[in-house]
Structures are given as C-alpha cells and as structure tokens.
Amino acid sequence: MPTALITGITGQDGSYLTELLINKGYTVHGIVRRSSITARGRLDQLFHRDDVYNKQLFLHYADLGDSTTIRRILIKCLPDELYHLAGQSHVGASFDIPETTCDFTAMGTLRLLEILRDLEKQPRFLHISSSEIFGRPDHWPQNETTPMNPVTPYGIAKAFATQMVALYRESFGLFACNAICYNHESPRRGESFVTRKITRAAAAISMGKQKTLSLGSLDGQRDWGFAPEYVDAMWRMLQQPQADDFVIATGTAHSVKDFLSASFAAVDLDWTDYVQQDPRYMRPSEGTRLVGDPSKASKQLQWDAQTKVPELAKIMVQSDLARLSD
Ligand code: G4F
C-alpha cells in the first residue's frame, strides 16, 4: 500500500486527511513541530488505536525551517505522496507576524521543493494554496486562471508558494499541484477563525455561559465548505495522471452575517441581539468577495462540495453544544 507524508498533520485538515488515508490502507507519516505541549487532540482517536499508532501512523519532529531534518525524514520514509499543509494559517495574525508567516508559508514551501528536486524517488506533491491569493479579484467566481492580487501578508506568502509549485512542476518536472482551497470549516476548526468563534459563541450564549460576541468586519464574503470533503479533493488530485492546479470550493458566497444568522438560528436565537463589533478584530486590509468556481474539480476529479453553509453551521453548533455540556 502507498505511503504518505503530511506536514501539518495535527491541524484540522491534517487530521481529516490522516483518517482518510488510514481508511484507504496507507501508511501515514506526519511531521510535527516540537513543543512542550504534547496534546494532539485532533489525532486522539487514532493515537488510541493499538492497530494504528506506530503501526500505520508515525510522527516525526521537524520544523519547516529545518531542511536537514526534513530531508532525512523524506529519505527514511520514501513517501509516494507528500501533502504540504503546514504553515501559519491565520490571515489576521499575518499582519502581526509577517516575517514568520512568510518564512513558514512561502519559504517553507520553497525549501520542500528544493529537497524534492534532489531526491531519487520524488513523491507526488500537493501544496495547500488559498483563495487569499486572489485578494481583491475583479471578477466572481474565481478560477485557476484568475490573476493573483493578494492583499494580506498571508495571501502574498501563499501567492509566492503557489507560483513556486507551478514553476517547479514546469521547470523541473516535479509532480507538484496546488489545491487552491477556499475556506473550509468543521468542528475541528481553531476557535480564532470566524466560523468556529461564531458557532462556539452561539452554543455558549444559548447555554447561558457567554453574554455577547465581539467580531471584526461583517462585510467580507467567503465561500465556506466542509473540511473532510476538501481533503478528499486533495487526495483525488494526487491520483490524476498529470499534475495540475485545482480550485476547491462550493461555488457559493456568503457573508459573515449569513453565517451568524445560520448559527444562531440553530439555537433559536437572533444574532443581532448579541453581536458587537470590536476594532481589535478589524484587519488593516481584507480580501473582498472570495468565491470559487469549482467546475474544473467537478469535471476532472468528479468532486463536488456537498455540505453548504446552513448545514455546516448546524453541524458545528451541535458539536459545540456537546463539547460545552461535557
Ligand atoms: O475565519 P477567517 O479568519 O478566515 P480567512 O481570513 O478567510 O482565512 C481562512 O481561509 C483561507 C481560505 O481558505 C485560508 F487560506 C486561511 O488559512 C484561513 O483558513 O475570517 C473570515 C472573515 C474575514 O473577512 C474576517 O475579517 O471573517 C471576518 N471576521 C470578522 N470578525 C473575523 C472576525 N475573522 C476572525 N478570524 N475573527 C473575527 O473576530
């Protein structure tokens, strides 16, 4: 059975992808950053399976800045597929830590590509790119040929990495692909992203555990899908006969207000009674109407997003209600 290596294995996407690959019979290796906190909550279910951990699933410590260790891991694991999901993924935070963001997200990807160039056995490579590369596009929906116009440090770092992946594919013949993913959410989403912040607050307010919710701009429009479906698209990309880039999205734009409305409706509340705007959460610059055209993925990968915002919000609120009542 094939072997996969995943950077960012402990994140939302990394954990869903690991489950998908384990169920398909892969051996999965994951790269994790060393820290004093060893909790890997999203992978807990797999860790506690004696038939999986250290048999089908292996973890290795390395930092994206540590090329020597990453090269050593690649030579040891000899993966057939490499999924590069790691990076500083919070767009708002990228204004506070632009150097770290560019080092991990942009240079981290280039370092990986440079290592791959030298390998005798080159794995198929997937880089998780982002709708943030389009920033303020001049048309909607965006597709694989839409010009990049990033307006955040994160978006600029992702644009660099995305172009490097395409360049290494064209110049050095690497099987290297960009999954240009629009926002994808789940109960495993970090609590500082707007969807999870909203669903957690809706649940907590309905239980009397929180009084209000402070947010930044409510004007932005995003294309929100369900994360487990997005990792399936990533896997399908690496099974294609040729490496290519794909937009992975639902094709539907929603405002933050729409997501608020769907989430608070799931607990029979009206969001306008609880939400206040706070300048602390406003960004110096914002992507505007980011909505993807997934028709290439639909046609070539036979992939279509199934879960849309109203159901997604409900799934996340239900999960937060259960978590808060534990
Ligand atoms: O949830 P967000 O922080 O997601 P954002 O910035 O669109 O980025 C996410 O999706 C990208 C595309 O897939 C990824 F590349 C990226 O790594 C990340 O996963 O914010 C969504 C919208 C923005 O318009 C933001 O300004 O919500 C707005 N917002 C309003 N109040 C807020 C808040 N965002 C956050 N995080 N926190 C707030 O309080």
Short mmCIF file of C-alpha atoms and ligand atoms in Angstrom, two decimals:
data_model
loop_
_atom_site.label_atom_id
_atom_site.label_comp_id
_atom_site.label_asym_id
_atom_site.label_seq_id
_atom_site.Cartn_x
_atom_site.Cartn_y
_atom_site.Cartn_z
CA MET A 1 0.00 0.00 0.00
CA PRO A 2 1.18 3.56 -0.61
CA THR A 3 2.97 5.71 1.94
CA ALA A 4 2.10 9.36 2.54
CA LEU A 5 3.91 12.09 4.42
CA ILE A 6 1.92 15.03 5.79
CA THR A 7 3.23 18.36 7.05
CA GLY A 8 0.73 19.98 9.42
CA ILE A 9 -0.71 16.60 10.42
CA THR A 10 -2.07 17.88 13.74
CA GLY A 11 -4.19 20.61 12.14
CA GLN A 12 -7.83 20.40 11.07
CA ASP A 13 -7.03 19.27 7.51
CA GLY A 14 -4.09 17.09 8.56
CA SER A 15 -6.25 15.11 10.97
CA TYR A 16 -9.07 14.54 8.46
CA LEU A 17 -6.59 13.63 5.73
CA THR A 18 -4.85 11.17 8.04
CA GLU A 19 -8.15 9.44 8.78
CA LEU A 20 -8.99 9.27 5.08
CA LEU A 21 -5.61 7.79 4.15
CA ILE A 22 -5.56 5.32 7.06
CA ASN A 23 -9.00 4.09 5.97
CA LYS A 24 -7.64 3.62 2.45
CA GLY A 25 -4.85 1.47 3.87
CA TYR A 26 -1.95 3.95 3.52
CA THR A 27 0.97 4.09 5.86
CA VAL A 28 0.97 7.70 7.08
CA HIS A 29 3.94 9.67 8.40
CA GLY A 30 3.39 13.10 9.90
CA ILE A 31 5.73 15.96 10.62
CA VAL A 32 5.06 17.83 13.85
CA ARG A 33 6.77 20.81 15.45
CA ARG A 34 8.45 20.06 18.76
CA SER A 35 6.90 21.95 21.66
CA SER A 36 6.40 21.39 25.37
CA ILE A 37 2.70 20.71 24.73
CA THR A 38 2.29 17.16 23.53
CA ALA A 39 -1.51 17.20 23.25
CA ARG A 40 -2.56 16.31 19.71
CA GLY A 41 -6.31 16.50 20.28
CA ARG A 42 -7.42 16.16 16.68
CA LEU A 43 -5.49 12.91 16.25
CA ASP A 44 -6.56 11.45 19.59
CA GLN A 45 -8.86 8.81 18.15
CA LEU A 46 -6.07 7.39 16.00
CA PHE A 47 -3.46 7.58 18.79
CA HIS A 48 -5.58 5.39 20.98
CA ARG A 49 -5.96 2.68 18.37
CA ASP A 50 -3.34 0.00 19.02
CA ASP A 51 -3.67 -1.27 15.46
CA VAL A 52 -2.82 2.19 14.05
CA TYR A 53 -0.37 4.23 16.12
CA ASN A 54 3.23 3.28 15.39
CA LYS A 55 1.98 0.59 13.03
CA GLN A 56 0.26 2.53 10.27
CA LEU A 57 0.73 6.07 11.62
CA PHE A 58 4.13 7.52 12.58
CA LEU A 59 5.10 11.00 13.78
CA HIS A 60 8.43 12.78 13.29
CA TYR A 61 9.63 16.03 14.80
CA ALA A 62 10.78 18.76 12.44
CA ASP A 63 10.35 22.45 11.83
CA LEU A 64 9.64 23.83 8.35
CA GLY A 65 12.88 25.81 8.68
CA ASP A 66 14.95 22.68 9.30
CA SER A 67 15.75 21.37 5.83
CA THR A 68 18.29 18.83 7.07
CA THR A 69 15.79 17.04 9.28
CA ILE A 70 13.03 17.18 6.68
CA ARG A 71 15.37 15.72 4.05
CA ARG A 72 16.32 12.94 6.49
CA ILE A 73 12.64 12.13 7.16
CA LEU A 74 11.88 12.03 3.42
CA ILE A 75 14.82 9.69 2.75
CA LYS A 76 13.75 7.46 5.62
CA CYS A 77 10.00 7.30 4.80
CA LEU A 78 10.27 7.31 0.99
CA PRO A 79 6.68 8.53 0.61
CA ASP A 80 4.68 8.10 -2.58
CA GLU A 81 2.69 11.21 -1.77
CA LEU A 82 3.61 14.35 0.16
CA TYR A 83 0.82 16.62 1.40
CA HIS A 84 2.15 20.01 2.47
CA LEU A 85 -0.47 21.51 4.77
CA ALA A 86 1.70 23.23 7.39
CA GLY A 87 2.09 26.97 7.73
CA GLN A 88 0.91 30.00 9.67
CA SER A 89 -2.72 29.92 8.50
CA HIS A 90 -4.36 32.86 10.29
CA VAL A 91 -4.79 35.76 7.90
CA GLY A 92 -5.39 38.35 10.64
CA ALA A 93 -2.30 37.19 12.56
CA SER A 94 -0.19 37.53 9.42
CA PHE A 95 -0.33 41.32 9.90
CA ASP A 96 1.22 40.93 13.38
CA ILE A 97 3.81 38.31 12.39
CA PRO A 98 4.51 38.84 8.68
CA GLU A 99 8.09 37.55 8.82
CA THR A 100 7.11 34.28 10.50
CA THR A 101 4.19 33.92 8.08
CA CYS A 102 6.43 34.36 5.04
CA ASP A 103 9.15 32.15 6.47
CA PHE A 104 6.79 29.21 7.14
CA THR A 105 4.29 29.64 4.35
CA ALA A 106 6.43 30.92 1.48
CA MET A 107 9.99 29.84 2.23
CA GLY A 108 8.89 26.62 3.95
CA THR A 109 7.29 25.53 0.67
CA LEU A 110 10.32 26.51 -1.40
CA ARG A 111 12.62 24.58 0.93
CA LEU A 112 10.48 21.47 0.49
CA LEU A 113 10.52 21.84 -3.30
CA GLU A 114 14.32 22.19 -3.25
CA ILE A 115 14.63 18.99 -1.24
CA LEU A 116 12.30 17.15 -3.64
CA ARG A 117 14.38 18.26 -6.63
CA ASP A 118 17.35 16.30 -5.32
CA LEU A 119 15.54 13.11 -4.35
CA GLU A 120 16.00 9.97 -6.37
CA LYS A 121 12.44 8.87 -5.64
CA GLN A 122 10.28 12.00 -5.87
CA PRO A 123 6.86 11.78 -4.20
CA ARG A 124 3.81 13.34 -5.77
CA PHE A 125 3.50 16.71 -4.03
CA LEU A 126 0.40 18.68 -3.01
CA HIS A 127 0.59 22.21 -1.64
CA ILE A 128 -2.50 23.62 0.04
CA SER A 129 -2.87 27.03 -1.54
CA SER A 130 -5.60 29.51 -0.68
CA SER A 131 -8.28 31.78 -2.08
CA GLU A 132 -6.32 34.57 -0.33
CA ILE A 133 -4.02 34.62 -3.38
CA PHE A 134 -6.87 36.37 -5.23
CA GLY A 135 -7.31 39.05 -2.54
CA ARG A 136 -9.42 41.65 -4.32
CA PRO A 137 -10.27 39.98 -7.61
CA ASP A 138 -12.06 41.83 -10.38
CA HIS A 139 -14.46 39.02 -11.13
CA TRP A 140 -16.50 36.32 -9.43
CA PRO A 141 -16.27 33.40 -9.12
CA GLN A 142 -12.50 32.94 -9.37
CA ASN A 143 -10.95 30.00 -11.19
CA GLU A 144 -7.48 28.58 -11.84
CA THR A 145 -6.69 31.34 -14.37
CA THR A 146 -7.82 34.33 -12.27
CA PRO A 147 -4.89 36.73 -11.75
CA MET A 148 -3.43 36.78 -8.26
CA ASN A 149 -3.96 40.02 -6.37
CA PRO A 150 -3.22 39.27 -2.71
CA VAL A 151 -3.85 41.99 -0.12
CA THR A 152 -2.56 40.38 3.08
CA PRO A 153 0.90 39.12 4.15
CA TYR A 154 -0.59 35.62 4.27
CA GLY A 155 -2.03 35.96 0.76
CA ILE A 156 1.30 37.25 -0.57
CA ALA A 157 3.18 34.35 1.04
CA LYS A 158 0.67 31.87 -0.45
CA ALA A 159 0.93 33.50 -3.88
CA PHE A 160 4.72 33.06 -3.76
CA ALA A 161 4.41 29.42 -2.72
CA THR A 162 1.72 28.71 -5.33
CA GLN A 163 3.81 30.16 -8.13
CA MET A 164 6.90 28.27 -6.97
CA VAL A 165 4.96 24.99 -7.05
CA ALA A 166 3.83 25.69 -10.63
CA LEU A 167 7.37 26.73 -11.59
CA TYR A 168 8.94 23.56 -10.19
CA ARG A 169 6.32 21.48 -11.99
CA GLU A 170 7.05 23.19 -15.30
CA SER A 171 10.82 23.65 -14.97
CA PHE A 172 11.93 20.52 -13.13
CA GLY A 173 9.15 18.09 -13.99
CA LEU A 174 8.00 17.55 -10.41
CA PHE A 175 4.53 16.08 -9.94
CA ALA A 176 3.53 19.15 -7.93
CA CYS A 177 0.00 20.51 -7.53
CA ASN A 178 -1.74 23.44 -5.86
CA ALA A 179 -5.10 22.82 -4.19
CA ILE A 180 -6.44 26.39 -4.22
CA CYS A 181 -8.75 25.91 -1.27
CA TYR A 182 -11.46 28.30 -0.24
CA ASN A 183 -12.45 28.47 3.43
CA HIS A 184 -13.21 25.04 4.83
CA GLU A 185 -14.52 24.53 8.30
CA SER A 186 -15.53 21.80 10.75
CA PRO A 187 -15.93 21.14 14.46
CA ARG A 188 -12.10 20.79 14.46
CA ARG A 189 -11.57 24.37 13.25
CA GLY A 190 -9.46 26.51 15.60
CA GLU A 191 -11.52 28.82 17.81
CA SER A 192 -9.95 32.02 16.47
CA PHE A 193 -11.37 31.56 12.95
CA VAL A 194 -14.65 33.35 12.46
CA THR A 195 -16.91 30.32 11.88
CA ARG A 196 -15.82 28.45 14.99
CA LYS A 197 -15.80 31.65 17.04
CA ILE A 198 -19.43 32.15 15.99
CA THR A 199 -20.66 28.57 16.48
CA ARG A 200 -18.95 28.28 19.86
CA ALA A 201 -20.48 31.61 20.96
CA ALA A 202 -23.96 30.66 19.70
CA ALA A 203 -23.76 27.44 21.71
CA ALA A 204 -22.33 29.14 24.83
CA ILE A 205 -24.87 32.00 24.73
CA SER A 206 -27.76 29.55 24.39
CA MET A 207 -26.47 27.73 27.49
CA GLY A 208 -26.06 30.95 29.48
CA LYS A 209 -22.26 30.58 29.52
CA GLN A 210 -21.47 33.70 27.44
CA LYS A 211 -23.26 37.03 27.06
CA THR A 212 -22.01 38.66 23.86
CA LEU A 213 -19.79 38.02 20.84
CA SER A 214 -17.21 40.55 19.59
CA LEU A 215 -16.26 40.40 15.93
CA GLY A 216 -14.44 42.47 13.31
CA SER A 217 -15.75 43.22 9.84
CA LEU A 218 -19.08 41.63 8.97
CA ASP A 219 -18.93 42.71 5.33
CA GLY A 220 -16.50 40.17 3.85
CA GLN A 221 -17.91 37.36 1.73
CA ARG A 222 -16.42 33.90 1.83
CA ASP A 223 -17.07 30.54 0.22
CA TRP A 224 -17.35 28.17 3.19
CA GLY A 225 -17.27 24.38 2.75
CA PHE A 226 -16.82 21.32 4.96
CA ALA A 227 -13.19 20.33 5.62
CA PRO A 228 -13.49 16.49 5.39
CA GLU A 229 -14.73 16.91 1.82
CA TYR A 230 -11.76 19.16 0.94
CA VAL A 231 -9.14 16.61 1.98
CA ASP A 232 -10.86 14.09 -0.29
CA ALA A 233 -10.34 16.53 -3.18
CA MET A 234 -6.65 16.81 -2.23
CA TRP A 235 -6.27 13.03 -2.37
CA ARG A 236 -8.04 12.88 -5.75
CA MET A 237 -5.63 15.48 -7.13
CA LEU A 238 -2.65 13.23 -6.45
CA GLN A 239 -4.33 10.26 -8.19
CA GLN A 240 -4.58 12.13 -11.52
CA PRO A 241 -2.39 11.12 -14.49
CA GLN A 242 -0.90 14.65 -14.63
CA ALA A 243 -0.06 17.23 -12.00
CA ASP A 244 -2.29 20.29 -12.12
CA ASP A 245 -3.85 23.06 -10.01
CA PHE A 246 -7.49 23.00 -8.92
CA VAL A 247 -9.85 25.44 -7.22
CA ILE A 248 -11.60 23.59 -4.38
CA ALA A 249 -14.72 25.46 -3.33
CA THR A 250 -18.51 25.25 -3.06
CA GLY A 251 -19.17 28.00 -5.63
CA THR A 252 -21.46 29.93 -3.26
CA ALA A 253 -20.61 33.20 -1.50
CA HIS A 254 -21.93 34.00 1.97
CA SER A 255 -21.35 36.99 4.22
CA VAL A 256 -20.23 36.73 7.85
CA LYS A 257 -23.80 37.89 8.65
CA ASP A 258 -25.20 34.86 6.79
CA PHE A 259 -23.01 32.55 8.87
CA LEU A 260 -24.11 34.34 12.06
CA SER A 261 -27.72 34.01 11.07
CA ALA A 262 -27.44 30.26 10.32
CA SER A 263 -25.52 29.55 13.54
CA PHE A 264 -27.77 31.48 15.93
CA ALA A 265 -30.86 30.07 14.19
CA ALA A 266 -29.57 26.60 15.12
CA VAL A 267 -30.16 27.55 18.78
CA ASP A 268 -33.28 29.63 18.11
CA LEU A 269 -31.61 32.97 18.78
CA ASP A 270 -31.33 36.22 16.81
CA TRP A 271 -27.64 37.10 16.36
CA THR A 272 -28.33 40.87 16.25
CA ASP A 273 -29.16 40.74 19.98
CA TYR A 274 -25.67 39.51 20.91
CA VAL A 275 -23.04 40.60 18.39
CA GLN A 276 -20.91 43.72 18.73
CA GLN A 277 -18.12 44.95 16.52
CA ASP A 278 -14.68 45.44 18.01
CA PRO A 279 -11.85 47.28 16.23
CA ARG A 280 -9.37 44.75 17.68
CA TYR A 281 -10.62 42.20 15.16
CA MET A 282 -10.57 44.51 12.11
CA ARG A 283 -7.79 43.85 9.60
CA PRO A 284 -5.69 46.62 8.02
CA SER A 285 -6.62 45.17 4.63
CA GLU A 286 -9.10 42.47 3.60
CA GLY A 287 -9.90 40.10 0.79
CA THR A 288 -13.33 41.03 -0.55
CA ARG A 289 -15.69 38.69 -2.33
CA LEU A 290 -13.85 35.39 -2.41
CA VAL A 291 -15.94 32.73 -4.11
CA GLY A 292 -14.53 29.90 -6.16
CA ASP A 293 -15.53 28.23 -9.41
CA PRO A 294 -15.04 24.50 -8.74
CA SER A 295 -16.09 23.34 -12.23
CA LYS A 296 -12.62 22.03 -13.17
CA ALA A 297 -12.52 19.92 -9.99
CA SER A 298 -16.06 18.74 -10.65
CA LYS A 299 -15.22 17.66 -14.20
CA GLN A 300 -11.74 16.20 -13.75
CA LEU A 301 -11.80 14.97 -10.16
CA GLN A 302 -15.51 14.11 -10.00
CA TRP A 303 -15.51 16.17 -6.83
CA ASP A 304 -18.35 18.42 -5.68
CA ALA A 305 -18.85 20.06 -2.31
CA GLN A 306 -21.86 18.51 -0.61
CA THR A 307 -22.23 20.47 2.62
CA LYS A 308 -23.38 24.09 2.33
CA VAL A 309 -23.44 26.87 4.92
CA PRO A 310 -26.78 26.24 6.71
CA GLU A 311 -25.93 22.57 7.32
CA LEU A 312 -22.27 23.33 8.07
CA ALA A 313 -23.25 25.89 10.73
CA LYS A 314 -25.66 23.37 12.27
CA ILE A 315 -23.01 20.61 12.42
CA MET A 316 -20.57 22.97 14.11
CA VAL A 317 -23.10 24.39 16.60
CA GLN A 318 -24.26 20.87 17.58
CA SER A 319 -20.66 19.85 18.19
CA ASP A 320 -20.00 22.96 20.32
CA LEU A 321 -23.17 22.35 22.35
CA ALA A 322 -21.97 18.80 23.07
CA ARG A 323 -18.46 19.96 23.96
CA LEU A 324 -19.70 22.70 26.29
CA SER A 325 -22.01 20.37 28.15
CA ASP A 326 -19.20 17.86 28.90
O1 G4F B 1 -12.25 32.88 9.55
P1 G4F B 1 -11.30 33.85 8.98
O2 G4F B 1 -10.18 34.26 9.86
O3 G4F B 1 -10.81 33.23 7.60
P2 G4F B 1 -9.97 33.85 6.38
O4 G4F B 1 -9.30 35.10 6.76
O5 G4F B 1 -10.91 33.92 5.21
O6 G4F B 1 -8.86 32.73 6.13
C1 G4F B 1 -9.13 31.34 6.18
O7 G4F B 1 -9.50 30.86 4.90
C2 G4F B 1 -8.48 30.99 3.89
C3 G4F B 1 -9.03 30.45 2.59
O8 G4F B 1 -9.22 29.07 2.67
C4 G4F B 1 -7.23 30.24 4.32
F1 G4F B 1 -6.28 30.36 3.38
C5 G4F B 1 -6.74 30.77 5.66
O9 G4F B 1 -5.63 29.99 6.09
C6 G4F B 1 -7.87 30.64 6.68
O10 G4F B 1 -8.13 29.27 6.87
O11 G4F B 1 -12.08 35.18 8.53
C7 G4F B 1 -13.17 35.13 7.63
C8 G4F B 1 -13.82 36.51 7.56
C9 G4F B 1 -12.85 37.65 7.24
O12 G4F B 1 -13.48 38.55 6.37
C10 G4F B 1 -12.64 38.32 8.60
O13 G4F B 1 -12.28 39.71 8.55
O14 G4F B 1 -14.38 36.82 8.84
C11 G4F B 1 -14.02 38.15 9.18
N1 G4F B 1 -14.07 38.30 10.65
C12 G4F B 1 -14.90 39.14 11.30
N2 G4F B 1 -14.69 39.06 12.61
C13 G4F B 1 -13.30 37.66 11.55
C14 G4F B 1 -13.70 38.15 12.81
N3 G4F B 1 -12.34 36.72 11.43
C15 G4F B 1 -11.76 36.24 12.56
N4 G4F B 1 -10.80 35.28 12.45
N5 G4F B 1 -12.10 36.69 13.80
C16 G4F B 1 -13.08 37.65 13.99
O15 G4F B 1 -13.38 38.04 15.11
#
